[in-house]
Coordinates of C-alpha atoms and ligand atoms in Angstrom, one line a residue:
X1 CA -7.2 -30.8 3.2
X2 CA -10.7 -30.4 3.6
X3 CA -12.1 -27.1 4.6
X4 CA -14.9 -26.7 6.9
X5 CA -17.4 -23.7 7.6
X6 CA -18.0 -22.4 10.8
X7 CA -21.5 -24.3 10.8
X8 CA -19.4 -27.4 10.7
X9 CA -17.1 -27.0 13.6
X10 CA -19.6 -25.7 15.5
X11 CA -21.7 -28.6 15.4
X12 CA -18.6 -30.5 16.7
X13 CA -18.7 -28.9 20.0
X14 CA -16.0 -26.2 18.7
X15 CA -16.9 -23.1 20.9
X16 CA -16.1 -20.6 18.7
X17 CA -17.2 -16.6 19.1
X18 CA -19.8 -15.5 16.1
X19 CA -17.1 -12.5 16.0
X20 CA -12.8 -12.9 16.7
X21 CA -11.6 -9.5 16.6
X22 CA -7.9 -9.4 15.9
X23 CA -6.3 -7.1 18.5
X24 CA -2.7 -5.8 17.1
X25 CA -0.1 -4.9 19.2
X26 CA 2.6 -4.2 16.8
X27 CA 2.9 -0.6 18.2
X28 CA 3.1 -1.3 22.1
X29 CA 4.1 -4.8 22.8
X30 CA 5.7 -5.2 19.6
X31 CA 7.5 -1.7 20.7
X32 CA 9.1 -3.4 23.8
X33 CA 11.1 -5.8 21.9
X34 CA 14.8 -5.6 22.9
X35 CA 16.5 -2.8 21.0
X36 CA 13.4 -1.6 19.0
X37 CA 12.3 1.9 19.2
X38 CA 9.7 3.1 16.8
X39 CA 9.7 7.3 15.6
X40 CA 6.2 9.1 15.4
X41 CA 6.6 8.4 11.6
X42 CA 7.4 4.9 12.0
X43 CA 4.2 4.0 13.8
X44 CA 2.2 6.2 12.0
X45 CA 3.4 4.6 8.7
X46 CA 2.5 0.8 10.3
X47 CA -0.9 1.9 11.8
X48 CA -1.7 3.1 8.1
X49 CA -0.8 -0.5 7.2
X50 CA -2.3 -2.6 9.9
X51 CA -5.9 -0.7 9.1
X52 CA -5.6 -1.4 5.9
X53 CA -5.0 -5.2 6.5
X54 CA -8.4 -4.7 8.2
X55 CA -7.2 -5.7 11.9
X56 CA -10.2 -4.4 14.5
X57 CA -8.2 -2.8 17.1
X58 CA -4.7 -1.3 16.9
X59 CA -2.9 -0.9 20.5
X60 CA -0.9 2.4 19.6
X61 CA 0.9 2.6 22.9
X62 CA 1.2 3.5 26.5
X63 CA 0.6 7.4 26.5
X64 CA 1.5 7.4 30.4
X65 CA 4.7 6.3 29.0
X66 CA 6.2 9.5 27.4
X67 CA 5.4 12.5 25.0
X68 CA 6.2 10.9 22.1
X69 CA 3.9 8.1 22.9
X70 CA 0.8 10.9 23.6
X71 CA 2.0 12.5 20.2
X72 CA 2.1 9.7 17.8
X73 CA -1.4 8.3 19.6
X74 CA -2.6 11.7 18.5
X75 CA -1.0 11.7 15.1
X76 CA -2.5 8.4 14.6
X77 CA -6.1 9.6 15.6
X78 CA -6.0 12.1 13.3
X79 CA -5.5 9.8 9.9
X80 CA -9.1 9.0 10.6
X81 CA -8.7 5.1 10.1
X82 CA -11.8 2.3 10.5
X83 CA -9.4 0.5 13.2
X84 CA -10.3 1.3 16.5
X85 CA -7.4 3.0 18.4
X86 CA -6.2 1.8 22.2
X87 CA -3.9 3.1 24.6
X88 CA -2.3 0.6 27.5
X89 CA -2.9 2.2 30.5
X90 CA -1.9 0.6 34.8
X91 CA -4.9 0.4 37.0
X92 CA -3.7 4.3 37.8
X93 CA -5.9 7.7 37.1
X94 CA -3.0 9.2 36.0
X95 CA -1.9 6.9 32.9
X96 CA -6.2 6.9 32.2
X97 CA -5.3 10.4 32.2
X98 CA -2.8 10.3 29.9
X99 CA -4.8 8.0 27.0
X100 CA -8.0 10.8 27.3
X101 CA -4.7 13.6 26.9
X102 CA -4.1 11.3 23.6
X103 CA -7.7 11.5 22.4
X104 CA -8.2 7.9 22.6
X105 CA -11.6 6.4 23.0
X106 CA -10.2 2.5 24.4
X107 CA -8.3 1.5 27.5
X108 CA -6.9 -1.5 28.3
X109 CA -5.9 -0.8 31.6
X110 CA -4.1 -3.4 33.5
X111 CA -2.8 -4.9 37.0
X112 CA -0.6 -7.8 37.7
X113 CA -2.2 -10.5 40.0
X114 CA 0.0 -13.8 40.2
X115 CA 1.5 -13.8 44.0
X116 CA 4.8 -13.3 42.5
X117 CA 3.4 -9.7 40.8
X118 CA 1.6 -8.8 44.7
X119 CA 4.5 -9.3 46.6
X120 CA 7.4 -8.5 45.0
X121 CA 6.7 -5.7 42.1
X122 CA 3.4 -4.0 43.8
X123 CA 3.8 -5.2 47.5
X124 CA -0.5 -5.0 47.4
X125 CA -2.7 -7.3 49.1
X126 CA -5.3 -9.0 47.2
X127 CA -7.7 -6.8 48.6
X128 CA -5.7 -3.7 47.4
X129 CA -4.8 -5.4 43.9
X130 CA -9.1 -5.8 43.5
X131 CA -9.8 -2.0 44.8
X132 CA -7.0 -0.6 42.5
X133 CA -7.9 -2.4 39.2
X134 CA -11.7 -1.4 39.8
X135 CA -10.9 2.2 40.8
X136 CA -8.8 2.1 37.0
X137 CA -11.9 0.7 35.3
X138 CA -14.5 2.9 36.9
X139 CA -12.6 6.2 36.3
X140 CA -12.4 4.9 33.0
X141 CA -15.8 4.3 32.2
X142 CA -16.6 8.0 34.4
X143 CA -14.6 9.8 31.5
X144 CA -16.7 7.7 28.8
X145 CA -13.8 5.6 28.1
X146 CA -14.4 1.3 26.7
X147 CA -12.2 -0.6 29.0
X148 CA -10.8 -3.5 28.5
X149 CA -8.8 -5.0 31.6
X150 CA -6.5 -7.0 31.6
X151 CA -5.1 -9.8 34.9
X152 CA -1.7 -9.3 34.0
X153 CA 0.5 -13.2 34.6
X154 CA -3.3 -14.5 34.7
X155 CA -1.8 -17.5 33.7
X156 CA 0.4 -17.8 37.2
X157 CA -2.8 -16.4 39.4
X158 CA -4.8 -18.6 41.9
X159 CA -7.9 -19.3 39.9
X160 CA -10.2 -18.1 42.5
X161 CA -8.3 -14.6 42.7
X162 CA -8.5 -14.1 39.2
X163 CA -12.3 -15.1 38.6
X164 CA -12.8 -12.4 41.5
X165 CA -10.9 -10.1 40.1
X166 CA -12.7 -10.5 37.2
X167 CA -16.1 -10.1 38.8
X168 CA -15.1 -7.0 40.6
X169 CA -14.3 -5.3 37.1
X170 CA -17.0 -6.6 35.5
X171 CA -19.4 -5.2 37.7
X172 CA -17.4 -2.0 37.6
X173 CA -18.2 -1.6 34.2
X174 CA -15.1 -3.5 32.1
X175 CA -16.1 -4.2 28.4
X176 CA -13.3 -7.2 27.6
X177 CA -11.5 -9.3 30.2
X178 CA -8.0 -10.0 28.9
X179 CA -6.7 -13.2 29.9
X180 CA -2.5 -11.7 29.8
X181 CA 0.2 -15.2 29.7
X182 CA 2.6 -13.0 30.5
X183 CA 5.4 -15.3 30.5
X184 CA 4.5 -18.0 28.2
X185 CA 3.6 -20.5 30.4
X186 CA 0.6 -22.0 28.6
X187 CA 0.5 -25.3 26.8
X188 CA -2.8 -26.0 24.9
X189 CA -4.9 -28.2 26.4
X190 CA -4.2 -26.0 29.9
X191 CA -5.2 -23.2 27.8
X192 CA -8.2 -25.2 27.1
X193 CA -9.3 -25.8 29.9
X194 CA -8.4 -22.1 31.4
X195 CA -10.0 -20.6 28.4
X196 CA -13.4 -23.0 28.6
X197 CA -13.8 -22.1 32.4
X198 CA -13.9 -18.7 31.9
X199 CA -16.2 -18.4 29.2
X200 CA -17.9 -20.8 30.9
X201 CA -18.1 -18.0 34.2
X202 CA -17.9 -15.1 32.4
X203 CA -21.0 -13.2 29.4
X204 CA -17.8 -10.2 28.7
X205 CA -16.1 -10.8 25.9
X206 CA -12.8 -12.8 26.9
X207 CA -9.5 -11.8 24.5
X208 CA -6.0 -13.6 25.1
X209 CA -2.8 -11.9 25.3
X210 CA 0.2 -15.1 25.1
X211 CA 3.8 -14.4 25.0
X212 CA 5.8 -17.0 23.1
X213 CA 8.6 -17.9 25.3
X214 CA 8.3 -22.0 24.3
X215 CA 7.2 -21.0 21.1
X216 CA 3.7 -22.2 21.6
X217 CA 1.9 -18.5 21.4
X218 CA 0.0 -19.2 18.0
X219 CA -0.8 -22.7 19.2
X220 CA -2.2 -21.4 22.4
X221 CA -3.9 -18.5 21.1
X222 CA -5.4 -20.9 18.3
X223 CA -6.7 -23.2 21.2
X224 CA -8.6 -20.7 23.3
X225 CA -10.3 -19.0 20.0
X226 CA -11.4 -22.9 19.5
X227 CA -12.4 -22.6 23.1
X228 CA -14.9 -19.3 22.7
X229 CA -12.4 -16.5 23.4
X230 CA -13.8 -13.4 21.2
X231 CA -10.2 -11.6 20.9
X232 CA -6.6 -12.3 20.3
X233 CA -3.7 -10.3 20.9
X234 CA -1.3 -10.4 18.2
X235 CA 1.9 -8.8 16.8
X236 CA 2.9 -9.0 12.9
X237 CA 6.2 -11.0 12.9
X238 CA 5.1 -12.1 16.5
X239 CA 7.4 -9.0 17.7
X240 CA 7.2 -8.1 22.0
X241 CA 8.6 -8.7 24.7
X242 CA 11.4 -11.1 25.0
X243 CA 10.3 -13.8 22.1
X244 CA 7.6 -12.0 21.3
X245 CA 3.6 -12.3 21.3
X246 CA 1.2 -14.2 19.2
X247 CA 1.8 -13.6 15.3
X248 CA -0.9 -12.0 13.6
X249 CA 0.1 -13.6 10.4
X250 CA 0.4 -17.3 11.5
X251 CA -3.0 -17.1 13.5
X252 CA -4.7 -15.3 11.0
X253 CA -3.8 -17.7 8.3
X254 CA -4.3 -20.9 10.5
X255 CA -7.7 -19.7 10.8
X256 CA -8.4 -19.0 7.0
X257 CA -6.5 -22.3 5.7
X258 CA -7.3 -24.8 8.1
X259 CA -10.7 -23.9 9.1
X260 CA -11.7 -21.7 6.6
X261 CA -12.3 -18.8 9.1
X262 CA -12.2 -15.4 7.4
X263 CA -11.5 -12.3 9.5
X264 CA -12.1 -10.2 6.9
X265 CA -8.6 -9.3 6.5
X266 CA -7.1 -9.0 3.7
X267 CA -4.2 -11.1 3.6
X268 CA -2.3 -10.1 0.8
X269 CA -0.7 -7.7 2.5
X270 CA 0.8 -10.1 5.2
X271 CA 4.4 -9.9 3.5
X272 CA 4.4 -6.3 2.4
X273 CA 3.7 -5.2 5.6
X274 CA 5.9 -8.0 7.1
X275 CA 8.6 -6.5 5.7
X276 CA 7.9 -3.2 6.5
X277 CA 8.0 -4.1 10.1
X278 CA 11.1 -6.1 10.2
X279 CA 12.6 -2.8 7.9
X280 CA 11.6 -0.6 10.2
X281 CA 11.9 -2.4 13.8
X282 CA 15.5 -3.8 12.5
X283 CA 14.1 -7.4 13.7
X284 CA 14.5 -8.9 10.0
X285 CA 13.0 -13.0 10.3
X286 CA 14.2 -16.1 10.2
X287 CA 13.9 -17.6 6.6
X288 CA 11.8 -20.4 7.9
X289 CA 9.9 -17.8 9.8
X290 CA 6.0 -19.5 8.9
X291 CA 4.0 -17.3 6.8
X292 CA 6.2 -14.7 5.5
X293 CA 10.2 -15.8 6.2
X294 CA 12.1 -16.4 2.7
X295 CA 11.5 -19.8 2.3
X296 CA 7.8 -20.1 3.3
X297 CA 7.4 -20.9 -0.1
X298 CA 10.8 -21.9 -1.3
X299 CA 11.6 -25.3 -2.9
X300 CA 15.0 -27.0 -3.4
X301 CA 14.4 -31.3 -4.0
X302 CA 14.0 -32.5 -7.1
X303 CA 11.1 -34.3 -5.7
X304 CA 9.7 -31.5 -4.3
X305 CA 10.1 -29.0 -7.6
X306 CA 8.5 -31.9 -9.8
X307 CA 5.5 -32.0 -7.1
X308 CA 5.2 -28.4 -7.3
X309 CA 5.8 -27.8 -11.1
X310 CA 2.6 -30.5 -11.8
X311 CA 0.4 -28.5 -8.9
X312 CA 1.5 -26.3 -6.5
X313 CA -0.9 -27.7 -3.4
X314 CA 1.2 -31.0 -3.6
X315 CA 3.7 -29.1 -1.4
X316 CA 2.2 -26.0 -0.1
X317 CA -0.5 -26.1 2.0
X318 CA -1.5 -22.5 0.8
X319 CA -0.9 -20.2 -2.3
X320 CA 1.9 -17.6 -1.8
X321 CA -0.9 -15.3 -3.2
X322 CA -2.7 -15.2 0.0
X323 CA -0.4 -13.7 1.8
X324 CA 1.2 -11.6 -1.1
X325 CA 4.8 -13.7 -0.9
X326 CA 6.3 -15.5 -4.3
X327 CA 7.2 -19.1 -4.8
X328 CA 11.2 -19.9 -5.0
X329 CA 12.8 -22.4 -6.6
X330 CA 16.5 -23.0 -5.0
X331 CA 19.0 -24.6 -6.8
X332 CA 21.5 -26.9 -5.3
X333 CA 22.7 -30.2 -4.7
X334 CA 19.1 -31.6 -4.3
X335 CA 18.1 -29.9 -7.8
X336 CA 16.3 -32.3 -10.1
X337 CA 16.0 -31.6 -14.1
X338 CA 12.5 -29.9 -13.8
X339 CA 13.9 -27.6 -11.6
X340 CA 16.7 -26.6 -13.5
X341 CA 14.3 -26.3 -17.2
X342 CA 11.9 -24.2 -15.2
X343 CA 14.4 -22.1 -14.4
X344 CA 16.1 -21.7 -18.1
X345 CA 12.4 -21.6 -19.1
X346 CA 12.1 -18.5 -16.4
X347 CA 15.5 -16.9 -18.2
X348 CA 14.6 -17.7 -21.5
X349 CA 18.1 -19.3 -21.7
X350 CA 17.8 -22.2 -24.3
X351 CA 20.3 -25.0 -24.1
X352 CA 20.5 -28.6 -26.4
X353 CA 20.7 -31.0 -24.3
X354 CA 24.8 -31.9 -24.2
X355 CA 24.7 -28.2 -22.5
X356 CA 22.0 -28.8 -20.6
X357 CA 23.6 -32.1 -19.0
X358 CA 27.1 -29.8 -18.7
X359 CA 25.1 -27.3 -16.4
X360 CA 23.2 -29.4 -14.9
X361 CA 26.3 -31.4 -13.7
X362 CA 28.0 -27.8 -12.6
X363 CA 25.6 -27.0 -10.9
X364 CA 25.5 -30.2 -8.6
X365 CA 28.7 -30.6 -8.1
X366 CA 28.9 -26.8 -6.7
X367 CA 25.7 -28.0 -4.8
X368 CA 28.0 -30.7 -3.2
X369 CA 31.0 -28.4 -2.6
X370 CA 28.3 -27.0 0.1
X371 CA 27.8 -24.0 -2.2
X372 CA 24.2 -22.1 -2.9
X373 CA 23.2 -21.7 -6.3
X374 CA 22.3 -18.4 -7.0
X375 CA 20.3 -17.6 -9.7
X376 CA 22.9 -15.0 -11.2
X377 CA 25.3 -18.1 -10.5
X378 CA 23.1 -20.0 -13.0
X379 CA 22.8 -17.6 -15.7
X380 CA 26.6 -17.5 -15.6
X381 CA 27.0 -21.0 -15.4
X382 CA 24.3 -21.3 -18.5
X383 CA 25.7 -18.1 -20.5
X384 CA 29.5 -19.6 -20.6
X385 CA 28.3 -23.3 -21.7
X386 CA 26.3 -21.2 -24.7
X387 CA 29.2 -18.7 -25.2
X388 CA 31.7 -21.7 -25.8
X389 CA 29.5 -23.4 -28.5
X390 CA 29.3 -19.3 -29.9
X391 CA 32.3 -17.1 -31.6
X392 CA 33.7 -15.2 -28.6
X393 CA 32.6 -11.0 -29.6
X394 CA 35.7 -9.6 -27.6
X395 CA 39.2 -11.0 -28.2
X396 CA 42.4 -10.2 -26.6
X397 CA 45.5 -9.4 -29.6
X398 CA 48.0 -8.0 -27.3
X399 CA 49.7 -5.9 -24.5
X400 CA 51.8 -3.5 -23.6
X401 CA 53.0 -2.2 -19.9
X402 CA 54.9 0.8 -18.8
X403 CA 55.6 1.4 -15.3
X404 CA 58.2 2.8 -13.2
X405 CA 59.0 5.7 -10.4
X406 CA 57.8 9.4 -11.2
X407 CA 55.2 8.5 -14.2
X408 CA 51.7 7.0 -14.0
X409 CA 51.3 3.2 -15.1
X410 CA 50.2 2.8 -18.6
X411 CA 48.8 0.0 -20.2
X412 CA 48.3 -0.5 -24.0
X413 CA 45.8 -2.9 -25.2
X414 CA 44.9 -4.2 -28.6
X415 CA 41.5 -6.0 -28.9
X416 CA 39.5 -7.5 -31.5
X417 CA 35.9 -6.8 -31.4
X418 CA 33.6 -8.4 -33.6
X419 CA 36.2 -9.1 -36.0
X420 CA 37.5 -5.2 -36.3
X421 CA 41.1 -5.2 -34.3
X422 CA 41.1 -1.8 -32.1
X423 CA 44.0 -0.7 -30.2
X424 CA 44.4 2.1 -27.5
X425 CA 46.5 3.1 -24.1
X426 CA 45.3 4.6 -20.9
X427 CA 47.0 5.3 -17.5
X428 CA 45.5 4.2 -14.1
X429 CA 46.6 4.1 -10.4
X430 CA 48.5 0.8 -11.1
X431 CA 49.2 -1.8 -14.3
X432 CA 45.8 -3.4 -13.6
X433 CA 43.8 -0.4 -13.5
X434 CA 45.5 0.8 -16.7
X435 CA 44.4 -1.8 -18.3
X436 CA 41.1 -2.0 -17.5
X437 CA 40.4 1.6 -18.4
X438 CA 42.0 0.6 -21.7
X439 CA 39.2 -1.8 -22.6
X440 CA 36.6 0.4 -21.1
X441 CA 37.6 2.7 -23.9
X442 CA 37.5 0.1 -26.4
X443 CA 34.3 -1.1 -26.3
X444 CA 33.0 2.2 -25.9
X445 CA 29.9 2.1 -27.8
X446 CA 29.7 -1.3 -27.6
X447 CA 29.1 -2.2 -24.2
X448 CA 29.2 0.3 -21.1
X449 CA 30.4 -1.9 -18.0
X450 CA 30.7 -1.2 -14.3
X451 CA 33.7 -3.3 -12.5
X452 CA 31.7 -4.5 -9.3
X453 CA 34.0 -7.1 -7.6
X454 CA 37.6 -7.8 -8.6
X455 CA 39.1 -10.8 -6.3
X456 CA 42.8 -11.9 -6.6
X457 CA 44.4 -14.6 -5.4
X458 CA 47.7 -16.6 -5.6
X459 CA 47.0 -20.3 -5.8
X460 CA 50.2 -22.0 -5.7
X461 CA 53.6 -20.3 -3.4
X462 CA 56.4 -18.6 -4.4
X463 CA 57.5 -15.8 -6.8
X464 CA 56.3 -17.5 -9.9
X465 CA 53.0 -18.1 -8.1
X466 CA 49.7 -18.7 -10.4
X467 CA 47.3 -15.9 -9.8
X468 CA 43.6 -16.5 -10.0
X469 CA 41.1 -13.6 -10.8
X470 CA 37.4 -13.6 -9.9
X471 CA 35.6 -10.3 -11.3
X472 CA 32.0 -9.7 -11.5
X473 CA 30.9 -7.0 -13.9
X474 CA 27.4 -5.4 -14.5
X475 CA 26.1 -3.4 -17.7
X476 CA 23.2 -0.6 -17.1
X477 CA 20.6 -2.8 -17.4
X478 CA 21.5 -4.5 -13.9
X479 CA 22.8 -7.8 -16.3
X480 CA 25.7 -9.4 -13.9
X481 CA 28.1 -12.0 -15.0
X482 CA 30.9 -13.4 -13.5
X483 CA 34.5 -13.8 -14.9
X484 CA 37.5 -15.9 -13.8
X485 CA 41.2 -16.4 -14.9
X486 CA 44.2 -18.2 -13.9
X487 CA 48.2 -16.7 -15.3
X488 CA 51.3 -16.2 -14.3
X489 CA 51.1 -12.4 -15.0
X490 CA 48.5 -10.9 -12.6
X491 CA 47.7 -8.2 -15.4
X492 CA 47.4 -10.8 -18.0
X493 CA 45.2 -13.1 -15.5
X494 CA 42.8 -9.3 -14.3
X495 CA 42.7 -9.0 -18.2
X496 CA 41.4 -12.2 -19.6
X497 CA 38.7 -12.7 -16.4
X498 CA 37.2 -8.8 -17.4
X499 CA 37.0 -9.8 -21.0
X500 CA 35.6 -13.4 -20.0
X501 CA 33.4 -11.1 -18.1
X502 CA 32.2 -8.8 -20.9
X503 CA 31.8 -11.4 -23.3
X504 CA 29.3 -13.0 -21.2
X505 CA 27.2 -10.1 -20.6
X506 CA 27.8 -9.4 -24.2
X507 CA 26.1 -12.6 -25.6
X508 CA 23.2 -11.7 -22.2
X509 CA 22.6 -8.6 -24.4
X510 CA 22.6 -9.9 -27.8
X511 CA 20.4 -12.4 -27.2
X512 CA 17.7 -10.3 -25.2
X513 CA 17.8 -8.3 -27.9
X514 CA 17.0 -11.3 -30.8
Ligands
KIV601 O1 2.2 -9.5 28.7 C1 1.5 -8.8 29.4 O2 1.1 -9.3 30.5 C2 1.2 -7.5 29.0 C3 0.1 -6.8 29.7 C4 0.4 -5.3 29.7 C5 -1.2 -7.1 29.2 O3 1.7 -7.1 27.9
ZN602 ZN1 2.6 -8.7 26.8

């Protein structure tokens, strides 16, 4: 991809501002997603984040709104940050009032003025709609205030209205028009020629506020910047109202990676902060979310790995780094060899190649059987191809069971460890748990284990049934592994899948520690 400079596009009849400020709305827009609610802390803790991502303005909310909203605008105020700091305000003194009550310096007052916002929310006539947004902007400006003013459902007003509208605030004394699609109606080359008229009427500074409800926000918002507009409103994870706003993150790194446009943002902390939205809003985002979802920088094809392996641009079309993410490689049924050596590489598992092919092959066919590949699947997988070439540490030499009415289950077990044969008994709420605390005091000293999942199932019918055991154990250095058995004797089967278990995370040990 070639990268041009500002220069460049310019002197290809792009129309772009000298300055784009980036206009977040995380904390009020953002805030009026269904189901989200954001404490004082909360939006204090984002604000922190969003000013040090660098974004110029940060909406902080709609003090008219409540006391919270008022309080947190304050608390905000007070951290001091380089961000400037706006409160939404309507066209009314009273909600001006209430952003001066919250110390802020920046209005964005707005006013709907599509025929469908006159007639059936206000019930104003165009006339009143004109005197009550420049009433809003002038009390504004009386009480020192920046205003910027916003059309709202611009997108859905007569043309004429809104370029007098427009006029009226402008000669009122409004420092940004905002050009609101409140509904998403946009397409880009309507944006175009929206955007280009009014820049083309208007010296303000134009900013664009477009709601994503065909998912065409970022592209829209994209076109009008390339059209002159000197502000977007933007959300991080493209959070607001209904599907959301603009997202900060896709826009922002559109700009940088396709035109080489830097904001001065710094955009490493995209996922960090990402995630602390989607954390603390509850709105967690799709894995192919652009930008910052889990696979934004995931690879499964074999094709695709060996691309990336040689040099990551062959299939990214920017660094993870950028934005602060990490680069995945997903195994599974599309897995090719360099994959799979990478990831071995990443483990430091070594494997000849017979056990390479054996896991290589496991992993396919479990690919095929519609399952994902974890990668504690693969260290399993890997650990029990090496551990059958290897001398098993833990062997089972017998035992015993007790169990009946009035006395607690016991369970005597008798195991050879490295070669030594120990033998002990233990009680437990049941045969299995006997014997399970049994070998936990066995290889006391040897290996310390947690039991984290112990599955059981029958696999064929009746009383002589098969029973299969799936166990997952864990020692305290967060090492997993996986352990399966199949018996007659449900004790017997719970018995050999634990030690099939430990042995694993035995060899893990042993060889992390060579
Ligand atoms: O979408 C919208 O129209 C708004 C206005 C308050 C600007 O959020
Ligand atoms: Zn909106």
């Amino acid at each position: 991809m070639t990268v041009k400079n500002i220069e460049q596009l310019k002197a290809e009849n792009m129309n772009l501002a000298d300055k784009i400020y980036i206009f977040d709305t995380t904390l009020r827009d953002g805030e009026q997603t269904p189901g989200v609610a954001l404490t004082v802390d909360e939006k204090i803790q984002i604000a922190q984040k969003l000013n040090n991502l660098g974004v110029d303005k940060i909406e902080v909310g709609f003090p008219a709104s409540s006391k919270g909203e008022i309080e947190s605008a304050k608390k905000i105020k007070d951290l001091g940050l380089k961000s400037t700091l706006v409160g939404l305000a309507r066209s009314l003194k009273g909600d001006v009032d209430a952003v001066l009550d919250a110390d802020l310096e920046y209005v964005h007052t707005f006013i709907g003025t599509s025929p469908l916002h006159r007639d059936y929310k206000l019930k104003m006539s165009k006339e009143k709609i004109i005197e009550t947004a420049v009433d809003g902007v002038e009390y504004a400006k009386d009480h020192g205030l920046t205003v910027e003013f916003s059309a709202e459902d611009a997108t859905r007003t007569e043309s004429d209205f809104l370029f007098e509208v427009f006029n009226e605030v402008v000669d009122a004394g409004a420092d940004f028009l905002d050009v609101p699609d409140t509904v998403g109606i946009l397409t880009p080359i309507v944006t175009h020629e929206l955007i280009s008229d009014i820049k083309d009427n208007f010296k303000t500074p134009i900013s664009v506020h477009f709601h994503n409800d065909f998912g065409l926000a970022t592209a829209n918002t994209l076109t009008a910047i390339e059209c002159g507009a000197n502000q977007a409103h933007v959300t991080i994870n493209g959070l607001g109202e209904r599907t959301g706003n603009c997202s900060l993150e896709e826009l922002v790194m559109t700009l940088k990676s396709a035109y080489g446009i830097d904001l001065g943002l710094d955009t490493t902390r995209l996922y960090s902060l990402s995630n602390l939205v989607g954390r603390l809003t509850g709105v967690k985002m799709p894995v192919n979310k652009p930008i910052v979802g889990d696979n934004a920088f995931a690879h499964e094809s074999g094709i695709h790995v060996h691309g990336i392996l040689n040099n990551a641009s062959t299939y990214e079309p920017m660094s993870p780094d950028m934005v602060g993410h990490s680069r995945k490689i997903v195994l599974g049924k599309h897995t090719g060899a360099n994959a799979l050596k990478s990831k071995l590489k990443e483990y430091h598992i070594d494997l000849d190649e017979k056990q390479f092919c054996k896991v290589f092959d496991e992993i396919k066919s479990l690919g095929d059987s519609g399952k994902c590949v974890t990668d504690d699947d693969l260290i399993a997988i890997a650990i029990t191809e090496l551990s059958s070439a290897r001398e098993t540490p833990i062997v089972l030499k017998g035992l015993g069971l007790s169990s009946g009415g009035g006395v607690s289950p016991t369970a005597t077990v008798k195991l050879e460890i490295d070669g030594v044969e120990k033998e002990t008994a233990s009680t437990g709420v049941g045969p299995v748990d006997a014997a399970i605390n049994a070998i936990r005091l066995l290889i006391q000293g040897t290996m310390d284990i947690e039991l984290e999942e112990y599955n059981l199932e029958a696999i064929t019918g009746g009383t002589d049934a098969l029973a299969e055991v799936f166990v997952i154990t864990s020692d305290p250095d967060g090492n997993k592994s996986t352990g399966r058995a199949t018996n007659q004797d449900i004790v017997m089967a719970s018995i050999i899948a634990v030690l099939d278990s430990i042995n694993k995370l035995l060899l893990i040990k042993r060889s992390s520690l060579t």
